[in-house]
Tab-separated table of C-alpha atoms in Angstrom:
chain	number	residue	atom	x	y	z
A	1	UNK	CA	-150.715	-205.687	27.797
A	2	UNK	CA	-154.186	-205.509	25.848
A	3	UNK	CA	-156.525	-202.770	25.540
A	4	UNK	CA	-159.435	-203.931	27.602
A	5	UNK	CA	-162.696	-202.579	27.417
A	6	UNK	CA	-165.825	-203.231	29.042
A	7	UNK	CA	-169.312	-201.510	28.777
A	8	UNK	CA	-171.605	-201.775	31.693
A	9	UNK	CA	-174.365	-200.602	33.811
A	10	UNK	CA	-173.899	-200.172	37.653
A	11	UNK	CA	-176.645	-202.419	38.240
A	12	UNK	CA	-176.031	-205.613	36.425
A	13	UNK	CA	-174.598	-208.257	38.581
A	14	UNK	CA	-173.126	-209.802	34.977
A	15	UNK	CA	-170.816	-206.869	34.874
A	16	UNK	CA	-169.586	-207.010	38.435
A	17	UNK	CA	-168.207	-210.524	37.913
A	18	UNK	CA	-167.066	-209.797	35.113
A	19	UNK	CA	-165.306	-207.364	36.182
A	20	UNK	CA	-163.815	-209.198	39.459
A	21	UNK	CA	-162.121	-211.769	36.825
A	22	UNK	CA	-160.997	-208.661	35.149
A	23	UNK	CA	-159.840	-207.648	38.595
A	24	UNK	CA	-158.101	-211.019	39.753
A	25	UNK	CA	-156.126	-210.809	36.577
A	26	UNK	CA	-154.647	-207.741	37.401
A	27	UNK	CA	-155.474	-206.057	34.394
A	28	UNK	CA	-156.558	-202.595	33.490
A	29	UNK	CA	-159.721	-201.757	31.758
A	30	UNK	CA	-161.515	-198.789	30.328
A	31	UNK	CA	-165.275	-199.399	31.274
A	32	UNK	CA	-168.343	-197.163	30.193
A	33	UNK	CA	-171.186	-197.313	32.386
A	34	UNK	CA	-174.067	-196.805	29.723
A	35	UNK	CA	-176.465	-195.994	32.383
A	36	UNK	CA	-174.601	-192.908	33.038
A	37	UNK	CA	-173.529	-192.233	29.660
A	38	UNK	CA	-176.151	-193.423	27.559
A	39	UNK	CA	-175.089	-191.603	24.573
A	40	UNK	CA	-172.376	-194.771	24.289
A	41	UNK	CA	-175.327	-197.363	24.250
A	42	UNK	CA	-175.205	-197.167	20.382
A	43	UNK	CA	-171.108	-197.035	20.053
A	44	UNK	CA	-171.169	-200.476	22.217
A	45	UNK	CA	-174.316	-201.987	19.813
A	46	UNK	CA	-172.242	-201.596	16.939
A	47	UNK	CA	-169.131	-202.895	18.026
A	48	UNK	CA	-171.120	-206.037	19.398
A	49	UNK	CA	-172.388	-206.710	16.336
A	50	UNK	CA	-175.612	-205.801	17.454
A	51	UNK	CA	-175.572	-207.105	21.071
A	52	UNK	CA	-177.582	-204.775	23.419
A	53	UNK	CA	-176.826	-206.148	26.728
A	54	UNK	CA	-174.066	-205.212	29.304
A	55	UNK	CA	-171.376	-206.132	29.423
A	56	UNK	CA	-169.577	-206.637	26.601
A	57	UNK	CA	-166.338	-206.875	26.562
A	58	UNK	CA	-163.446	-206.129	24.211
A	59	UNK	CA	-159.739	-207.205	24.128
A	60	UNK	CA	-157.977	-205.015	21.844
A	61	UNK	CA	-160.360	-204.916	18.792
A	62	UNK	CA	-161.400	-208.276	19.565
A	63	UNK	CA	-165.010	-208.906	20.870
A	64	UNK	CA	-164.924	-211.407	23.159
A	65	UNK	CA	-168.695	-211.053	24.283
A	66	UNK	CA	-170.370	-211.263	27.708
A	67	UNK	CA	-169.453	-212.439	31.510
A	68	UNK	CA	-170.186	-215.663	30.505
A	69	UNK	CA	-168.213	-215.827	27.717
A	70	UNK	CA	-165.207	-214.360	29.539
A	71	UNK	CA	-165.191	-216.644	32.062
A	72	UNK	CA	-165.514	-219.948	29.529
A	73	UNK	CA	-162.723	-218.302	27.598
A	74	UNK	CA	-160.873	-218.497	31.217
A	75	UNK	CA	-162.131	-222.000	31.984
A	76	UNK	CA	-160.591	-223.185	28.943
A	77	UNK	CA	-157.204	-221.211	29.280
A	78	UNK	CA	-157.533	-219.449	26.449
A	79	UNK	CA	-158.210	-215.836	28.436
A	80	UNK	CA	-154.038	-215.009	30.103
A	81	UNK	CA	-152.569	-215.273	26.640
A	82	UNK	CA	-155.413	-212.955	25.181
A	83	UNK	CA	-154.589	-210.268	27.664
A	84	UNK	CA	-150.965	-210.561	28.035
């Protein structure tokens, strides 16, 4: 099983469906909430390659990007065999 991790902010609607497909998966995730631990803001910035909104998401060392790219990675099939 992957490493999964996801930064967020309790707030954003983005992260809660992103989140949910983590969810329906059945996968585990470590998530950050940066608006609780905003000292993290700047870890997640710099291993987006400079992305500054929430989520983003990581599978293993891989950054996969935002809700929306998690779910096209899903539409196209491509997201099971990254997390298995």
């Amino acid at each position: 099983m992957a490493n999964i991790t996801i930064y967020t902010k309790s707030t954003c609607p983005f992260c809660v469906k992103a989140k949910s497909l983590l969810d329906s998966k059945n996968v585990t995730y470590t998530e950050y909430d940066i608006g609780k631990q905003p000292e993290l803001r700047d870890d997640m910035i710099s291993k987006a390659n400079g992305k500054t909104t929430v989520p983003q998401i990581f599978i293993g060392e891989k950054h996969i990007g935002g809700c929306d790219d998690l779910h096209a990675l899903d539409g196209k099939g491509s997201l099971d065999a990254l997390l298995a």
